[in-house]
Amino acid sequence: MEPITFTAKKPMFPNEISVDFGLQLVGSLPVHSLTTMPMLPWVVAEVRRLSGQSSKKEPATRQVRLWVSPSGLKCEPEPGKSQQWDPLICSSIFECKPQHVHKLIHNSHDPSYFACLIKEDAAHRQSVCYVFKADDQTKVPEIISSIRQAGKIARQEELRCPSEFDDTFAKKFEVLFCGRVTVAHKKAPPALIDECIEKFNHVSCNQRADCDQAPEPRRPMRKSFSQPGLRSLAFRKEFQDASLRSGSFFSSFEENDIENHLISGHNIVQPTDIEENRTMLFTIGQSEVYLISPDTKKIALEKNFKEISFCSQGIRHVDHFGFICRESSGGGGFHFVCYVFQCTNEALVDEIMMTLKQAFTVAAVQQTAKAPAQLCEGCPLQALHKLCERIEGMNSSKTKLELQKHLTTLTNQEQATIFEEVQKLRPRSEQRENELIISFLRCLYEEKQKEHIHVGEMKQASQIAAENIGSELPASATRFRLDMLKNKAKRSLTESLESILSRGNKAKGLQEHSISVDLDSSVSSTLSNISKEPSVGDKEALPISESSFKLLGSSDDLSSDSEGHFTEEPASLSPQQTFRRRANTLSHFPVGCPELPEPTQGSPGVSQRKLMRYHSVSTETPHERKDLESKAYHVGDSGGTPVKTRRHSWRQQIFLRVATPQKACDSPGRYEDYSELGELPPRSPLEPVCEDGPFGPVPEEKKRTSRELRELWKKAILQQILLLRMEKENQKLQASENDLLNKRLKLDYEEITPCLKEVTTVWEKMLSTPGRSKIKFDMEKMHSAVGQGVPRHHRGEIWKFLAEQFHLKHPFPSKQQPKDVPYKELLKQLTSQQHAILIDLGRTFPTHPYFSAQLGAGQLSLYNILKAYSLLDQEVGYCQGLSFVAGILLLHMSEEEAFKMLKFLMFDMGLRKQYRPDMIILQIQMYQLSRLLHDYHRDLYDHLEEHEIGPSLYAAPWFLTVFASQFPLGFVARVFDMIFLQGSEVIFKVALSLLGSHKPLILQHENLETIVDFIKNTLPNLGLVQMEKTINQVFEMDIAKQLQAYEVEYHVLQEELIDSSPLSDNQRMDKLEKTNSSLRKQNLDLLEQLQMANGRIQSLEATVEKLLTSESKLKQAMLALELERSALLQMVEELRRQPAEPVTREPDCTQPEASGD
């Protein structure tokens, strides 16, 4: 038996603020989760009584340490100084989250005691009450406050953290987003998806045919009341949050006016732009659906299951599916939108629909389990709760009387049982007797509560099994029916009293009412109108029931439109239709008068006068004032609106019309009907008329000249231009800052070979050479520079530079090249390899900060590269290990550049052959590595062969991931440096060097498990010095000829094995067929090479012909130049001869001049 070892205790909650308290645990008691605060003191008394009884056998209380933190609440025993530490004793007593502590009680009679009620089993509705005693009673409020604060922080963190996006077990699918259609109803016909696709095609054709033509008015999607295929939970999501989430959805498609269209009408078909990248990752979480754009790296759409009412697959277009969800519109209402998607095939759609169905079912079950248990009027524990409320604060004798009264409501058997149990324990005082009775009542009612059916559930149960309810009902069910009848009678009595009170208020002449309608009543009427189109869960979505509408006195006519009804309601209410005002409680504050709608009557040519306040002096007595106030309602009634204002006397009206006319008053009968102007105090004839503001006379605004206005406009335009420029500059600065942070995050690894400044200068000089892509650099110089080190921040650019030099060195590629399809075009397509790629995203560099976030920027960029390559190279598609190669490239360059370098490594550097589906090349590579070990390290080879350890056990991931899955990133980056310089044979060199340099350590291990574990786990973490030594050895090795020889040897041995093996005819046939297929593949490869060679020969012949023609042309040009040269030489000689002749003829020219003189 192995000895038990213990580690030192660590802090319970690292990186968090936690507090601990030394307490005494009095005891604990399991209770029902519906235990209320009035019952809790009796539970505490029972715990203390049980603790007192057990003190005779063992110590009553235990010294414990209570740890409180936002991430957990933990109670563990605290051993005394004399006690030895025992692991069995020191295990924690309980551990829970602080938000699970749902009740705390502090006894004012005995302040050193307090108790907490903790939820333990939500499914079985069990809780546990723990009672503690503090040595210092002044610390108890601090302890309770700490627990409450920790629970508050924990609940806030639960609401704040986006748990669904970080959900590791979320299912992800790649889909093509086709568009969305606003539909008329939450339910839809089976052919809805096909209809939507036809509408998308129709709209796209119209847009292509004539972009300038105004779109035709589209018909709305037809209503359907068929049952949806999949139904989710009820709508409880706030509409505002849903609109905010979906608002960012179309930003990537440049449809800025979509929200305006949604507000103006619901008959909208919105297909996506075919030219844009419409591929999305459809992610199904635990309670939400996400649509993530790999192009923008953002969540494009987020919908809770409660917002989705319908999911369906296309009938004719079986590779399409969609769902209907509820969205809010700008006017405060809502509408239903159908989102349509396309998949690669029908099987993927079936998988998505099945996943959605399972997710909806699981979410519904979880939501039901999380729903808080509530007490109904017929609950047995409700009776106990009311009893505890009644006896709260009573002395023991009165409490005993109340308990005796309550016991009479029980059956004779129950009364006898409780009486016998109490008498057995022989209570010494009335208080102890009361505690025992409450304890037995609690046990009795908890047992009844387990079999109890709530009021809401009873209605459903009665519909299902109505025949079974009758004479077979037990006594408890009869009592339950009696309680139901009592509750119904109470409700009917309450409603009757409410209706009587409302009639009384109507008969009083509406003296308690102003012109404003009560906010609650207006809201209730609005909700009544909205209820014509309820959500999936009508009862949950609308918190006010229809009966409460009637109770509040809302009108019964709900046929008009909700918005129109809401705006016209204040003007159409008569005294008989007004609402009873509710009492002002904490949750309903008194509401002021809302503004009235503008008057619609009167001549349209007369401009309405602005309402103004006038200083008035009252001239009526108090009795006249009351009379005028009562008459004002009748004046308001005649106009259709009750207006609280004074009725002017006939003298005042004459005086106001004649003595103080207004400048803007053109109509003589302007103020005959004051009800149209709303609430306007009477104007006083004692002061002149003036339009005053709240702080005195309002000065007249001086009219600006056109020049001033022009200057103001110019200033505003310049400020706006400056503001836009500043915003652009800020965006550029933010983008550059984000790029720097992103680059720093990517290059977060430790270098193996530190690069000196001199080497960095050499690299920078080479990289900054103008036209470097057309200049061949010295290979020895590049080899030396790579050996001395590569600067980390220039590594991506250096890899591109080395790829350019390879292309200059090999202008005619020997291997077949892929089609030159643009990267952006590949991203617009769907791949059939999506499942394998999405699964491997989380496994690729899980600890690196750039790739660690679930579907973050790093994982989405990696997905784009792997998806594009799987579409480009259909034969390879995607293979495990490619994600690590692409990930290393992505850490050092942009997404598109990483894709180009991946193509270069696969097709030009020869990595592609090892990822083919047959994996034959990988087998050849394993044989080559074994032969290298046999030739270079014979003792190590014999040791591995002795324990039957082949290279496939440890070296296969080295080749498939280029050491990236197990070794540090700095080492892997150096391996990539050499691969870009020398090719794929570098992997053999590194593997051979690693095994050879650690040969003594490997030879020390004597069994298979330890050897493989050492090579896989210990070898990659042996230190930077050893890794740098390995890199230096690789630069000095040359094994190209051996690798070629070993490959030929493998094929020869395979043929010999097939010929010499004593097999049956069928086995020989199978092997021959396999050999034949491999030979065919080799033949195809040779044919490809032959075609490439023929193409190369043809191109060389063409170049030779061009050179010959150019040579002949040059010869002709040379002959022409020689002829021209000879002609020029003759001309020069002639010009030399000509000066001698004019010298001899000069005297002849001068003689006539002399004779002339």
PDB file of C-alpha atoms in Angstrom, residues 420-429 432 436:
ATOM      1  CA  GLU A 420     -48.177  11.880  21.564  1.00  0.00           C
ATOM      2  CA  GLU A 421     -44.815  13.024  20.209  1.00  0.00           C
ATOM      3  CA  VAL A 422     -44.858  16.188  22.324  1.00  0.00           C
ATOM      4  CA  GLN A 423     -45.787  14.274  25.488  1.00  0.00           C
ATOM      5  CA  LYS A 424     -42.972  11.804  24.929  1.00  0.00           C
ATOM      6  CA  LEU A 425     -40.367  14.583  25.094  1.00  0.00           C
ATOM      7  CA  ARG A 426     -41.932  16.121  28.272  1.00  0.00           C
ATOM      8  CA  PRO A 427     -41.346  19.810  27.661  1.00  0.00           C
ATOM      9  CA  ARG A 428     -40.491  21.783  30.803  1.00  0.00           C
ATOM     10  CA  SER A 429     -41.941  25.110  29.654  1.00  0.00           C
ATOM     11  CA  ARG A 432     -40.270  24.500  24.661  1.00  0.00           C
ATOM     12  CA  LEU A 436     -41.819  21.108  19.610  1.00  0.00           C
TER      13      LEU A 436
END
